[in-house]
């Protein structure tokens, strides 16, 4: 019995270690990697825009620079992002019904557990927040 327990513990540690080695960067989706690349390009003003940056609709840049599209898509605006979070196409209209506050207030102090953690770690600037709200408002009106 003791040897079985020891074998189980060793196998667990080996499997856990191997999983960490092979999958520790798996949380970086292509959209997140693209955002990192875009941020690098934006820091060098002489670098011309890449095709990916040019394909982001006007007004949606903060969604990219703040890594929102790593988890969210805005399908009605042609922004294919992550699938972890909900599609933001109707967020402007739906946030108040779902969370009881307007989108602007939600982006400052989210009432959902996941977004509370995300915003606490990476708060939006006032300018970015205003731009996101305006972009999502226009998107929901289409």
Tab-separated table of C-alpha atoms in Angstrom:
chain	number	residue	atom	x	y	z
A	1	UNK	CA	0.000	0.000	0.000
A	2	UNK	CA	2.805	2.376	0.910
A	3	UNK	CA	4.633	1.721	-2.369
A	4	UNK	CA	1.429	2.369	-4.352
A	5	UNK	CA	1.055	5.724	-2.636
A	6	UNK	CA	4.673	6.578	-3.372
A	7	UNK	CA	4.282	5.584	-7.033
A	8	UNK	CA	1.131	7.709	-7.297
A	9	UNK	CA	2.848	10.740	-5.748
A	10	UNK	CA	5.887	10.463	-8.047
A	11	UNK	CA	3.700	9.986	-11.126
A	12	UNK	CA	1.599	13.012	-10.160
A	13	UNK	CA	4.659	15.234	-9.717
A	14	UNK	CA	6.174	14.094	-13.013
A	15	UNK	CA	2.888	14.669	-14.865
A	16	UNK	CA	2.352	18.049	-13.215
A	17	UNK	CA	5.915	19.134	-14.036
A	18	UNK	CA	5.640	17.971	-17.639
A	19	UNK	CA	2.315	19.737	-18.034
A	20	UNK	CA	3.821	22.949	-16.738
A	21	UNK	CA	6.801	22.705	-19.081
A	22	UNK	CA	4.681	22.038	-22.154
A	23	UNK	CA	1.659	24.227	-21.442
A	24	UNK	CA	2.767	27.143	-19.256
A	25	UNK	CA	2.431	29.603	-22.185
A	26	UNK	CA	-0.875	28.150	-23.403
A	27	UNK	CA	-2.801	31.109	-21.931
A	28	UNK	CA	-1.264	33.322	-24.607
A	29	UNK	CA	-3.780	33.219	-27.403
A	30	UNK	CA	-2.852	34.455	-30.880
A	31	UNK	CA	-4.841	37.621	-30.148
A	32	UNK	CA	-2.802	38.237	-26.984
A	33	UNK	CA	0.436	37.625	-28.857
A	34	UNK	CA	-0.757	39.963	-31.596
A	35	UNK	CA	-1.548	42.611	-28.981
A	36	UNK	CA	1.973	42.325	-27.570
A	37	UNK	CA	3.397	42.721	-31.056
A	38	UNK	CA	1.114	45.702	-31.716
A	39	UNK	CA	2.173	47.365	-28.463
A	40	UNK	CA	5.820	46.926	-29.460
A	41	UNK	CA	5.141	48.483	-32.847
A	42	UNK	CA	3.243	51.380	-31.275
A	43	UNK	CA	6.173	52.210	-28.996
A	44	UNK	CA	8.289	52.923	-32.085
A	45	UNK	CA	6.573	55.830	-33.835
A	46	UNK	CA	8.586	55.382	-37.028
A	47	UNK	CA	7.321	51.836	-37.519
A	48	UNK	CA	4.543	51.764	-40.121
A	49	UNK	CA	1.266	50.129	-39.224
A	50	UNK	CA	1.077	46.413	-39.825
A	51	UNK	CA	-1.823	44.861	-41.695
A	52	UNK	CA	-3.333	43.660	-38.389
A	53	UNK	CA	-3.325	47.157	-36.906
A	54	UNK	CA	-4.859	48.590	-40.068
A	55	UNK	CA	-7.681	46.024	-39.902
A	56	UNK	CA	-8.846	47.229	-36.468
A	57	UNK	CA	-11.772	49.609	-37.014
A	58	UNK	CA	-11.278	53.232	-36.109
A	59	UNK	CA	-12.072	53.769	-32.447
A	60	UNK	CA	-11.369	50.156	-31.478
A	61	UNK	CA	-7.651	50.574	-30.826
A	62	UNK	CA	-8.071	50.523	-27.011
A	63	UNK	CA	-9.648	47.076	-27.294
A	64	UNK	CA	-6.377	45.879	-28.805
A	65	UNK	CA	-3.928	47.864	-26.675
A	66	UNK	CA	-5.655	46.815	-23.440
A	67	UNK	CA	-5.815	43.134	-24.502
A	68	UNK	CA	-9.635	43.060	-24.468
A	69	UNK	CA	-9.713	41.040	-27.681
A	70	UNK	CA	-7.616	38.361	-26.034
A	71	UNK	CA	-10.866	37.213	-24.380
A	72	UNK	CA	-13.625	39.052	-26.251
A	73	UNK	CA	-14.720	39.399	-29.862
A	74	UNK	CA	-16.797	42.176	-31.406
A	75	UNK	CA	-18.247	40.209	-34.294
A	76	UNK	CA	-20.567	42.988	-35.514
A	77	UNK	CA	-17.500	45.197	-36.009
A	78	UNK	CA	-15.480	42.432	-37.674
A	79	UNK	CA	-13.132	41.958	-34.705
A	80	UNK	CA	-12.401	38.304	-34.150
A	81	UNK	CA	-10.989	37.867	-30.683
A	82	UNK	CA	-10.985	35.318	-27.937
A	83	UNK	CA	-13.933	33.189	-26.941
A	84	UNK	CA	-13.379	33.175	-23.183
A	85	UNK	CA	-15.521	36.274	-22.656
A	86	UNK	CA	-18.787	37.220	-24.310
A	87	UNK	CA	-19.027	38.941	-27.686
A	88	UNK	CA	-19.093	42.691	-27.024
A	89	UNK	CA	-21.212	43.600	-30.060
A	90	UNK	CA	-24.246	44.376	-27.870
A	91	UNK	CA	-22.389	45.147	-24.625
A	92	UNK	CA	-23.418	48.802	-24.644
A	93	UNK	CA	-27.088	47.855	-24.479
A	94	UNK	CA	-26.785	44.640	-22.455
A	95	UNK	CA	-24.475	45.593	-19.570
A	96	UNK	CA	-27.105	47.695	-17.791
A	97	UNK	CA	-29.677	44.881	-17.929
A	98	UNK	CA	-27.153	42.267	-16.847
A	99	UNK	CA	-25.180	44.189	-14.211
A	100	UNK	CA	-27.457	47.088	-13.242
A	101	UNK	CA	-24.997	49.823	-14.244
A	102	UNK	CA	-24.036	51.605	-17.450
A	103	UNK	CA	-21.067	50.320	-19.483
A	104	UNK	CA	-18.850	53.287	-18.547
A	105	UNK	CA	-19.367	52.634	-14.834
A	106	UNK	CA	-18.917	48.885	-15.339
A	107	UNK	CA	-15.532	49.475	-16.989
A	108	UNK	CA	-14.464	51.514	-13.957
A	109	UNK	CA	-15.789	49.141	-11.275
A	110	UNK	CA	-17.015	45.853	-12.754
A	111	UNK	CA	-19.605	43.859	-10.853
A	112	UNK	CA	-18.513	40.491	-12.257
A	113	UNK	CA	-15.777	38.547	-10.482
A	114	UNK	CA	-13.671	37.905	-13.592
A	115	UNK	CA	-13.741	41.470	-14.876
A	116	UNK	CA	-13.105	42.852	-11.381
A	117	UNK	CA	-9.801	41.005	-11.359
A	118	UNK	CA	-8.930	42.014	-14.909
A	119	UNK	CA	-9.649	45.714	-14.359
A	120	UNK	CA	-7.900	45.724	-10.972
A	121	UNK	CA	-4.727	44.397	-12.625
A	122	UNK	CA	-4.981	46.614	-15.711
A	123	UNK	CA	-7.225	49.658	-15.162
A	124	UNK	CA	-8.333	51.535	-18.244
A	125	UNK	CA	-7.314	55.149	-18.715
A	126	UNK	CA	-10.202	57.612	-18.906
A	127	UNK	CA	-9.452	58.223	-22.591
A	128	UNK	CA	-9.380	54.501	-23.442
A	129	UNK	CA	-12.556	53.839	-21.472
A	130	UNK	CA	-14.406	56.678	-23.228
A	131	UNK	CA	-13.219	55.454	-26.609
A	132	UNK	CA	-14.311	51.868	-25.859
A	133	UNK	CA	-17.750	53.007	-24.688
A	134	UNK	CA	-18.225	55.181	-27.780
A	135	UNK	CA	-17.061	52.396	-30.117
A	136	UNK	CA	-19.340	49.794	-28.511
A	137	UNK	CA	-22.243	52.261	-28.573
A	138	UNK	CA	-21.800	52.737	-32.338
A	139	UNK	CA	-21.427	48.982	-32.818
A	140	UNK	CA	-24.664	48.221	-30.944
A	141	UNK	CA	-26.577	50.771	-33.068
A	142	UNK	CA	-25.777	48.962	-36.327
